[in-house]
PDB file of N, CA and C in Angstrom:
ATOM      1  N   MET A   1     115.489  84.853  90.579  1.00 45.00           N
ATOM      2  CA  MET A   1     115.371  85.540  91.616  1.00 45.00           C
ATOM      3  C   MET A   1     114.652  86.462  92.420  1.00 45.00           C
ATOM      4  N   PRO A   2     113.567  87.058  93.404  1.00 55.00           N
ATOM      5  CA  PRO A   2     113.057  87.740  93.335  1.00 55.00           C
ATOM      6  C   PRO A   2     114.717  88.614  94.205  1.00 55.00           C
ATOM      7  N   THR A   3     113.587  90.143  94.068  1.00 67.00           N
ATOM      8  CA  THR A   3     114.304  91.149  95.152  1.00 67.00           C
ATOM      9  C   THR A   3     113.683  91.017  95.805  1.00 67.00           C
ATOM     10  N   GLU A   4     113.881  91.725  97.132  1.00 66.00           N
ATOM     11  CA  GLU A   4     114.522  91.849  98.138  1.00 66.00           C
ATOM     12  C   GLU A   4     112.493  92.838  98.735  1.00 66.00           C
ATOM     13  N   LEU A   5     112.250  93.921  97.473  1.00 65.00           N
ATOM     14  CA  LEU A   5     111.139  94.219  97.491  1.00 65.00           C
ATOM     15  C   LEU A   5     109.659  92.980  97.508  1.00 65.00           C
ATOM     16  N   GLU A   6     110.193  92.543  95.945  1.00 62.00           N
ATOM     17  CA  GLU A   6     108.957  91.224  95.291  1.00 62.00           C
ATOM     18  C   GLU A   6     108.615  90.480  96.791  1.00 62.00           C
ATOM     19  N   GLU A   7     109.758  90.241  97.652  1.00 62.00           N
ATOM     20  CA  GLU A   7     109.575  89.571  98.347  1.00 62.00           C
ATOM     21  C   GLU A   7     108.902  90.286  99.701  1.00 62.00           C
ATOM     22  N   CYS A   8     108.637  91.453 100.059  1.00 63.00           N
ATOM     23  CA  CYS A   8     108.537  92.025 100.814  1.00 63.00           C
ATOM     24  C   CYS A   8     106.619  92.284 100.719  1.00 63.00           C
ATOM     25  N   VAL A   9     105.993  92.079  99.325  1.00 62.00           N
ATOM     26  CA  VAL A   9     104.775  92.499  98.919  1.00 62.00           C
ATOM     27  C   VAL A   9     103.946  91.352  99.652  1.00 62.00           C
ATOM     28  N   PRO A  10     104.817  89.404  99.363  1.00 52.00           N
ATOM     29  CA  PRO A  10     103.199  88.560  99.855  1.00 52.00           C
ATOM     30  C   PRO A  10     103.453  88.614 101.708  1.00 52.00           C
ATOM     31  N   SER A  11     104.082  89.084 101.779  1.00 54.00           N
ATOM     32  CA  SER A  11     104.293  89.206 103.738  1.00 54.00           C
ATOM     33  C   SER A  11     103.575  89.858 104.017  1.00 54.00           C
ATOM     34  N   LEU A  12     102.492  90.901 103.534  1.00 58.00           N
ATOM     35  CA  LEU A  12     101.981  91.673 104.005  1.00 58.00           C
ATOM     36  C   LEU A  12     101.539  91.332 105.035  1.00 58.00           C
ATOM     37  N   PRO A  13     100.305  90.863 104.689  1.00 54.00           N
ATOM     38  CA  PRO A  13      99.695  90.481 106.167  1.00 54.00           C
ATOM     39  C   PRO A  13      99.747  89.474 107.665  1.00 54.00           C
ATOM     40  N   GLY A  14     101.300  89.425 107.011  1.00 53.00           N
ATOM     41  CA  GLY A  14     101.705  88.278 108.314  1.00 53.00           C
ATOM     42  C   GLY A  14     101.314  89.137 109.600  1.00 53.00           C
ATOM     43  N   PRO A  15     102.749  87.792 110.675  1.00 51.00           N
ATOM     44  CA  PRO A  15     102.041  88.379 111.919  1.00 51.00           C
ATOM     45  C   PRO A  15     102.808  89.475 112.549  1.00 51.00           C
ATOM     46  N   LEU A  16     102.912  90.339 111.589  1.00 54.00           N
ATOM     47  CA  LEU A  16     103.341  91.934 111.968  1.00 54.00           C
ATOM     48  C   LEU A  16     103.209  92.828 112.625  1.00 54.00           C
ATOM     49  N   LEU A  17     103.649  93.177 113.383  1.00 62.00           N
ATOM     50  CA  LEU A  17     102.686  94.627 114.745  1.00 62.00           C
ATOM     51  C   LEU A  17     103.254  95.680 113.777  1.00 62.00           C
ATOM     52  N   THR A  18     102.284  96.238 113.956  1.00 74.00           N
ATOM     53  CA  THR A  18     100.965  97.183 113.601  1.00 74.00           C
ATOM     54  C   THR A  18     102.260  98.128 113.249  1.00 74.00           C
ATOM     55  N   SER A  19     102.989  98.635 113.622  1.00 77.00           N
ATOM     56  CA  SER A  19     104.499  99.522 112.941  1.00 77.00           C
ATOM     57  C   SER A  19     105.325  99.233 111.836  1.00 77.00           C
ATOM     58  N   THR A  20     105.640  98.180 111.777  1.00 79.00           N
ATOM     59  CA  THR A  20     106.146  96.799 111.304  1.00 79.00           C
ATOM     60  C   THR A  20     105.214  97.212 109.436  1.00 79.00           C
ATOM     61  N   SER A  21     103.317  96.971 110.324  1.00 81.00           N
ATOM     62  CA  SER A  21     103.364  96.241 108.727  1.00 81.00           C
ATOM     63  C   SER A  21     102.881  98.133 108.815  1.00 81.00           C
ATOM     64  N   THR A  22     102.511  99.226 109.346  1.00 85.00           N
ATOM     65  CA  THR A  22     102.578 100.435 108.189  1.00 85.00           C
ATOM     66  C   THR A  22     104.483 101.291 108.208  1.00 85.00           C
ATOM     67  N   ILE A  23     104.748 101.160 108.191  1.00 86.00           N
ATOM     68  CA  ILE A  23     105.934 101.412 107.710  1.00 86.00           C
ATOM     69  C   ILE A  23     105.742 100.440 105.823  1.00 86.00           C
ATOM     70  N   ALA A  24     106.069  99.480 106.782  1.00 86.00           N
ATOM     71  CA  ALA A  24     105.847  98.171 105.610  1.00 86.00           C
ATOM     72  C   ALA A  24     104.638  99.303 104.529  1.00 86.00           C
ATOM     73  N   VAL A  25     103.808  99.059 104.067  1.00 91.00           N
ATOM     74  CA  VAL A  25     103.116  99.235 103.248  1.00 91.00           C
ATOM     75  C   VAL A  25     103.197 100.783 103.203  1.00 91.00           C
ATOM     76  N   GLU A  26     103.559 101.641 103.968  1.00 93.00           N
ATOM     77  CA  GLU A  26     103.469 103.055 103.347  1.00 93.00           C
ATOM     78  C   GLU A  26     105.399 103.028 102.329  1.00 93.00           C
ATOM     79  N   ASN A  27     106.275 102.272 102.874  1.00 92.00           N
ATOM     80  CA  ASN A  27     107.413 102.148 101.579  1.00 92.00           C
ATOM     81  C   ASN A  27     107.392 101.862 100.461  1.00 92.00           C
ATOM     82  N   LEU A  28     105.508 101.065 100.674  1.00 93.00           N
ATOM     83  CA  LEU A  28     105.024 100.119  99.085  1.00 93.00           C
ATOM     84  C   LEU A  28     105.107 101.294  98.338  1.00 93.00           C
ATOM     85  N   VAL A  29     103.531 102.491  98.968  1.00 96.00           N
ATOM     86  CA  VAL A  29     103.320 103.358  97.922  1.00 96.00           C
ATOM     87  C   VAL A  29     104.055 103.447  96.629  1.00 96.00           C
ATOM     88  N   PRO A  30     104.692 104.547  97.040  1.00 96.00           N
ATOM     89  CA  PRO A  30     105.278 104.385  95.484  1.00 96.00           C
ATOM     90  C   PRO A  30     105.605 103.754  94.631  1.00 96.00           C
ATOM     91  N   TYR A  31     106.191 101.944  95.019  1.00 94.00           N
ATOM     92  CA  TYR A  31     105.961 101.758  93.948  1.00 94.00           C
ATOM     93  C   TYR A  31     105.239 100.902  92.878  1.00 94.00           C
ATOM     94  N   SER A  32     103.581 101.402  94.060  1.00 96.00           N
ATOM     95  CA  SER A  32     102.712 101.081  93.034  1.00 96.00           C
ATOM     96  C   SER A  32     102.218 102.157  92.461  1.00 96.00           C
ATOM     97  N   LYS A  33     103.108 103.189  92.446  1.00 95.00           N
ATOM     98  CA  LYS A  33     103.284 103.896  91.153  1.00 95.00           C
ATOM     99  C   LYS A  33     104.224 103.131  89.646  1.00 95.00           C
ATOM    100  N   THR A  34     105.616 103.115  90.909  1.00 94.00           N
ATOM    101  CA  THR A  34     107.020 102.473  89.728  1.00 94.00           C
ATOM    102  C   THR A  34     106.710 102.082  89.039  1.00 94.00           C
ATOM    103  N   GLN A  35     106.688 100.535  89.787  1.00 93.00           N
ATOM    104  CA  GLN A  35     106.325  99.434  89.341  1.00 93.00           C
ATOM    105  C   GLN A  35     105.573  98.114  90.251  1.00 93.00           C
ATOM    106  N   PRO A  36     104.017  98.703  90.043  1.00 92.00           N
ATOM    107  CA  PRO A  36     103.194  97.742  89.761  1.00 92.00           C
ATOM    108  C   PRO A  36     103.461  96.433  89.781  1.00 92.00           C
ATOM    109  N   SER A  37     103.990  96.174  88.514  1.00 91.00           N
ATOM    110  CA  SER A  37     103.937  94.559  88.387  1.00 91.00           C
ATOM    111  C   SER A  37     104.298  93.775  89.567  1.00 91.00           C
ATOM    112  N   ILE A  38     104.902  94.308  91.003  1.00 91.00           N
ATOM    113  CA  ILE A  38     105.254  93.141  92.371  1.00 91.00           C
ATOM    114  C   ILE A  38     104.190  93.033  93.086  1.00 91.00           C
ATOM    115  N   PHE A  39     102.918  93.668  92.753  1.00 91.00           N
ATOM    116  CA  PHE A  39     101.933  93.366  93.174  1.00 91.00           C
ATOM    117  C   PHE A  39     100.469  92.185  92.863  1.00 91.00           C
ATOM    118  N   LYS A  40     101.523  91.761  91.226  1.00 91.00           N
ATOM    119  CA  LYS A  40     100.604  91.134  90.095  1.00 91.00           C
ATOM    120  C   LYS A  40     101.716  89.882  90.664  1.00 91.00           C
ATOM    121  N   THR A  41     101.551  88.982  91.311  1.00 88.00           N
ATOM    122  CA  THR A  41     102.200  87.541  91.412  1.00 88.00           C
ATOM    123  C   THR A  41     101.360  86.809  92.080  1.00 88.00           C
ATOM    124  N   ALA A  42     101.881  85.879  91.820  1.00 88.00           N
ATOM    125  CA  ALA A  42     101.328  84.429  92.553  1.00 88.00           C
ATOM    126  C   ALA A  42      99.797  84.178  92.861  1.00 88.00           C
ATOM    127  N   GLN A  43      99.294  84.854  91.399  1.00 91.00           N
ATOM    128  CA  GLN A  43      97.966  84.414  91.221  1.00 91.00           C
ATOM    129  C   GLN A  43      97.404  85.479  91.861  1.00 91.00           C
ATOM    130  N   LEU A  44      97.508  86.490  91.710  1.00 93.00           N
ATOM    131  CA  LEU A  44      97.279  87.830  92.205  1.00 93.00           C
ATOM    132  C   LEU A  44      97.340  88.015  94.418  1.00 93.00           C
ATOM    133  N   THR A  45      98.285  86.977  94.448  1.00 90.00           N
ATOM    134  CA  THR A  45      98.006  86.795  96.360  1.00 90.00           C
ATOM    135  C   THR A  45      98.353  87.906  97.004  1.00 90.00           C
ATOM    136  N   PRO A  46      99.434  88.714  96.226  1.00 91.00           N
ATOM    137  CA  PRO A  46      99.160  90.656  97.068  1.00 91.00           C
ATOM    138  C   PRO A  46      98.273  91.088  97.338  1.00 91.00           C
ATOM    139  N   ILE A  47      97.278  90.996  96.032  1.00 93.00           N
ATOM    140  CA  ILE A  47      95.969  91.581  96.065  1.00 93.00           C
ATOM    141  C   ILE A  47      95.946  91.575  96.905  1.00 93.00           C
ATOM    142  N   LYS A  48      95.156  89.847  97.062  1.00 92.00           N
ATOM    143  CA  LYS A  48      94.191  89.504  98.139  1.00 92.00           C
ATOM    144  C   LYS A  48      94.634  90.305  99.504  1.00 92.00           C
ATOM    145  N   ASP A  49      96.094  90.039  99.418  1.00 88.00           N
ATOM    146  CA  ASP A  49      96.474  89.841 101.291  1.00 88.00           C
ATOM    147  C   ASP A  49      96.608  91.832 101.537  1.00 88.00           C
ATOM    148  N   LEU A  50      96.408  92.837  99.926  1.00 92.00           N
ATOM    149  CA  LEU A  50      95.863  93.548 100.165  1.00 92.00           C
ATOM    150  C   LEU A  50      94.780  93.984 101.514  1.00 92.00           C
ATOM    151  N   LYS A  51      93.640  92.872 100.696  1.00 93.00           N
ATOM    152  CA  LYS A  51      92.085  93.671  99.695  1.00 93.00           C
ATOM    153  C   LYS A  51      91.897  93.176 101.821  1.00 93.00           C
ATOM    154  N   LEU A  52      92.884  92.126 102.619  1.00 89.00           N
ATOM    155  CA  LEU A  52      92.727  92.182 103.868  1.00 89.00           C
ATOM    156  C   LEU A  52      92.588  93.195 104.387  1.00 89.00           C
ATOM    157  N   LEU A  53      94.183  94.026 104.006  1.00 89.00           N
ATOM    158  CA  LEU A  53      94.570  95.240 104.995  1.00 89.00           C
ATOM    159  C   LEU A  53      93.576  96.202 104.845  1.00 89.00           C
ATOM    160  N   VAL A  54      92.748  96.552 103.853  1.00 90.00           N
ATOM    161  CA  VAL A  54      92.210  96.954 104.351  1.00 90.00           C
ATOM    162  C   VAL A  54      91.049  97.868 105.174  1.00 90.00           C
ATOM    163  N   LYS A  55      90.331  96.724 106.332  1.00 87.00           N
ATOM    164  CA  LYS A  55      90.261  96.641 107.426  1.00 87.00           C
ATOM    165  C   LYS A  55      91.632  96.867 108.900  1.00 87.00           C
ATOM    166  N   ASP A  56      92.762  96.916 108.170  1.00 83.00           N
ATOM    167  CA  ASP A  56      93.044  97.337 109.577  1.00 83.00           C
ATOM    168  C   ASP A  56      93.371  98.444 109.878  1.00 83.00           C
ATOM    169  N   TYR A  57      94.053  98.655 111.084  1.00 85.00           N
ATOM    170  CA  TYR A  57      94.304  99.571 111.882  1.00 85.00           C
ATOM    171  C   TYR A  57      94.452 101.157 110.601  1.00 85.00           C
ATOM    172  N   PRO A  58      93.665 102.324 110.636  1.00 88.00           N
ATOM    173  CA  PRO A  58      93.393 103.638 109.547  1.00 88.00           C
ATOM    174  C   PRO A  58      94.538 104.059 109.222  1.00 88.00           C
ATOM    175  N   PRO A  59      95.423 103.977 109.808  1.00 88.00           N
ATOM    176  CA  PRO A  59      97.255 104.444 108.229  1.00 88.00           C
ATOM    177  C   PRO A  59      97.459 103.227 107.719  1.00 88.00           C
ATOM    178  N   ILE A  60      97.543 102.491 107.974  1.00 90.00           N
ATOM    179  CA  ILE A  60      97.514 100.792 107.329  1.00 90.00           C
ATOM    180  C   ILE A  60      96.488 100.772 106.088  1.00 90.00           C
ATOM    181  N   ALA A  61      95.417 101.149 106.476  1.00 91.00           N
ATOM    182  CA  ALA A  61      94.773 100.971 105.524  1.00 91.00           C
ATOM    183  C   ALA A  61      94.481 102.114 104.046  1.00 91.00           C
ATOM    184  N   LYS A  62      94.774 103.108 105.233  1.00 93.00           N
ATOM    185  CA  LYS A  62      94.717 104.493 104.129  1.00 93.00           C
ATOM    186  C   LYS A  62      96.066 104.209 102.742  1.00 93.00           C
ATOM    187  N   ASN A  63      96.756 103.762 103.509  1.00 95.00           N
ATOM    188  CA  ASN A  63      97.932 102.912 102.275  1.00 95.00           C
ATOM    189  C   ASN A  63      97.607 101.893 101.364  1.00 95.00           C
ATOM    190  N   VAL A  64      97.146 101.397 102.419  1.00 94.00           N
ATOM    191  CA  VAL A  64      96.708  99.777 100.623  1.00 94.00           C
ATOM    192  C   VAL A  64      95.588 100.582 100.188  1.00 94.00           C
ATOM    193  N   LEU A  65      94.446 101.566 100.723  1.00 94.00           N
ATOM    194  CA  LEU A  65      93.799 102.331  99.169  1.00 94.00           C
ATOM    195  C   LEU A  65      94.720 102.905  98.660  1.00 94.00           C
ATOM    196  N   THR A  66      95.101 103.413  98.462  1.00 96.00           N
ATOM    197  CA  THR A  66      96.015 103.895  97.903  1.00 96.00           C
ATOM    198  C   THR A  66      96.710 103.039  97.219  1.00 96.00           C
ATOM    199  N   ILE A  67      97.670 101.974  97.188  1.00 97.00           N
ATOM    200  CA  ILE A  67      98.456 101.372  96.450  1.00 97.00           C
ATOM    201  C   ILE A  67      97.370 100.936  95.747  1.00 97.00           C
ATOM    202  N   LEU A  68      96.136 100.016  96.668  1.00 96.00           N
ATOM    203  CA  LEU A  68      95.042  99.771  94.909  1.00 96.00           C
ATOM    204  C   LEU A  68      94.618 100.861  94.414  1.00 96.00           C
ATOM    205  N   ILE A  69      94.087 101.637  94.559  1.00 96.00           N
ATOM    206  CA  ILE A  69      94.142 102.457  93.794  1.00 96.00           C
ATOM    207  C   ILE A  69      95.423 103.313  91.860  1.00 96.00           C
ATOM    208  N   ASN A  70      96.056 103.385  93.038  1.00 97.00           N
ATOM    209  CA  ASN A  70      97.159 103.152  91.999  1.00 97.00           C
ATOM    210  C   ASN A  70      98.052 102.129  90.857  1.00 97.00           C
ATOM    211  N   ILE A  71      97.366 100.541  91.596  1.00 97.00           N
ATOM    212  CA  ILE A  71      97.189  99.155  90.564  1.00 97.00           C
ATOM    213  C   ILE A  71      96.305  99.336  89.600  1.00 97.00           C
ATOM    214  N   SER A  72      94.622 100.228  89.922  1.00 96.00           N
ATOM    215  CA  SER A  72      93.865 100.009  89.686  1.00 96.00           C
ATOM    216  C   SER A  72      93.876 100.050  87.686  1.00 96.00           C
ATOM    217  N   THR A  73      94.535  99.958  87.456  1.00 95.00           N
ATOM    218  CA  THR A  73      94.689 100.592  85.817  1.00 95.00           C
ATOM    219  C   THR A  73      95.088  98.824  85.378  1.00 95.00           C
ATOM    220  N   ASP A  74      95.570  98.262  86.084  1.00 95.00           N
ATOM    221  CA  ASP A  74      95.664  97.145  85.385  1.00 95.00           C
ATOM    222  C   ASP A  74      94.470  96.416  85.560  1.00 95.00           C
ATOM    223  N   PRO A  75      93.821  95.392  84.403  1.00 96.00           N
ATOM    224  CA  PRO A  75      92.303  95.362  84.126  1.00 96.00           C
ATOM    225  C   PRO A  75      92.348  94.100  84.939  1.00 96.00           C
ATOM    226  N   GLU A  76      93.207  93.278  84.765  1.00 96.00           N
ATOM    227  CA  GLU A  76      93.071  91.989  85.642  1.00 96.00           C
ATOM    228  C   GLU A  76      93.379  92.768  87.728  1.00 96.00           C
ATOM    229  N   ILE A  77      94.024  93.529  87.943  1.00 96.00           N
ATOM    230  CA  ILE A  77      93.460  93.892  88.837  1.00 96.00           C
ATOM    231  C   ILE A  77      92.145  94.517  89.174  1.00 96.00           C
ATOM    232  N   LEU A  78      91.575  94.944  89.049  1.00 96.00           N
ATOM    233  CA  LEU A  78      90.936  96.376  88.589  1.00 96.00           C
ATOM    234  C   LEU A  78      89.384  94.888  88.647  1.00 96.00           C
ATOM    235  N   LYS A  79      89.471  93.920  87.212  1.00 97.00           N
ATOM    236  CA  LYS A  79      88.101  93.284  88.020  1.00 97.00           C
ATOM    237  C   LYS A  79      88.415  92.343  88.603  1.00 97.00           C
ATOM    238  N   SER A  80      89.833  92.005  89.677  1.00 96.00           N
ATOM    239  CA  SER A  80      89.284  91.131  90.643  1.00 96.00           C
ATOM    240  C   SER A  80      88.650  92.640  91.575  1.00 96.00           C
ATOM    241  N   LEU A  81      88.990  93.761  91.735  1.00 96.00           N
ATOM    242  CA  LEU A  81      88.465  94.708  93.171  1.00 96.00           C
ATOM    243  C   LEU A  81      87.273  94.490  92.872  1.00 96.00           C
ATOM    244  N   ALA A  82      86.713  94.745  91.277  1.00 96.00           N
ATOM    245  CA  ALA A  82      85.392  95.174  91.143  1.00 96.00           C
ATOM    246  C   ALA A  82      84.745  93.801  91.486  1.00 96.00           C
ATOM    247  N   GLU A  83      85.453  93.387  91.391  1.00 97.00           N
ATOM    248  CA  GLU A  83      83.762  91.959  91.526  1.00 97.00           C
ATOM    249  C   GLU A  83      83.912  91.280  93.701  1.00 97.00           C
ATOM    250  N   ASP A  84      84.379  91.935  94.390  1.00 97.00           N
ATOM    251  CA  ASP A  84      84.736  91.771  95.409  1.00 97.00           C
ATOM    252  C   ASP A  84      84.039  92.353  96.989  1.00 97.00           C
ATOM    253  N   ASP A  85      82.301  91.942  96.922  1.00 96.00           N
ATOM    254  CA  ASP A  85      81.692  92.269  97.661  1.00 96.00           C
ATOM    255  C   ASP A  85      82.349  92.772  98.596  1.00 96.00           C
ATOM    256  N   ALA A  86      83.084  91.891  99.925  1.00 94.00           N
ATOM    257  CA  ALA A  86      83.167  92.056 100.895  1.00 94.00           C
ATOM    258  C   ALA A  86      84.234  93.589 101.280  1.00 94.00           C
ATOM    259  N   LEU A  87      85.665  93.961  99.986  1.00 95.00           N
ATOM    260  CA  LEU A  87      86.275  94.574  99.451  1.00 95.00           C
ATOM    261  C   LEU A  87      85.035  95.982 100.068  1.00 95.00           C
ATOM    262  N   LEU A  88      84.737  96.168  98.893  1.00 94.00           N
ATOM    263  CA  LEU A  88      83.719  97.411  98.036  1.00 94.00           C
ATOM    264  C   LEU A  88      83.019  98.310  99.405  1.00 94.00           C
ATOM    265  N   GLU A  89      82.370  97.057 100.383  1.00 94.00           N
ATOM    266  CA  GLU A  89      81.478  97.438 100.927  1.00 94.00           C
ATOM    267  C   GLU A  89      82.705  98.032 102.312  1.00 94.00           C
ATOM    268  N   SER A  90      83.473  96.358 102.601  1.00 90.00           N
ATOM    269  CA  SER A  90      84.831  97.695 103.789  1.00 90.00           C
ATOM    270  C   SER A  90      85.027  99.294 103.534  1.00 90.00           C
ATOM    271  N   ILE A  91      85.056  99.963 102.047  1.00 90.00           N
ATOM    272  CA  ILE A  91      86.245 100.538 101.513  1.00 90.00           C
ATOM    273  C   ILE A  91      84.445 101.693 101.554  1.00 90.00           C
ATOM    274  N   PHE A  92      83.776 101.167 100.975  1.00 90.00           N
ATOM    275  CA  PHE A  92      82.233 102.226 101.525  1.00 90.00           C
ATOM    276  C   PHE A  92      82.234 102.398 103.011  1.00 90.00           C
ATOM    277  N   ILE A  93      82.629 102.261 103.845  1.00 87.00           N
ATOM    278  CA  ILE A  93      82.166 102.463 104.885  1.00 87.00           C
ATOM    279  C   ILE A  93      83.299 102.909 105.913  1.00 87.00           C
ATOM    280  N   ARG A  94      84.047 102.383 105.083  1.00 80.00           N
ATOM    281  CA  ARG A  94      85.357 103.737 105.730  1.00 80.00           C
ATOM    282  C   ARG A  94      85.347 105.198 105.154  1.00 80.00           C
ATOM    283  N   VAL A  95      84.656 105.323 104.208  1.00 81.00           N
ATOM    284  CA  VAL A  95      84.732 106.244 103.018  1.00 81.00           C
ATOM    285  C   VAL A  95      83.480 106.939 103.942  1.00 81.00           C
ATOM    286  N   THR A  96      82.323 106.520 103.883  1.00 76.00           N
ATOM    287  CA  THR A  96      81.437 107.354 104.679  1.00 76.00           C
ATOM    288  C   THR A  96      80.752 107.958 106.169  1.00 76.00           C
TER     289      THR A  96
END
């Protein structure tokens, strides 16, 4: 049975208000260090959803990037991130 935290992760890109998304993503940042496996469910669906949020409101995108960096130590997640040209382009645009 999934925990409340695990239920929160897949719903990130849903039709949430910006303030709700900001709070949800901000609260997930610590879990990206302590429980990164919650992002590695349902054939990496949470990772795909986080990739979409990189293009979101800057405070949301900042926390999403932090999460992605924290969980990129997993080889499967790293491969998913490194092979996504659209994601890399979005990141480069935000950084420069």
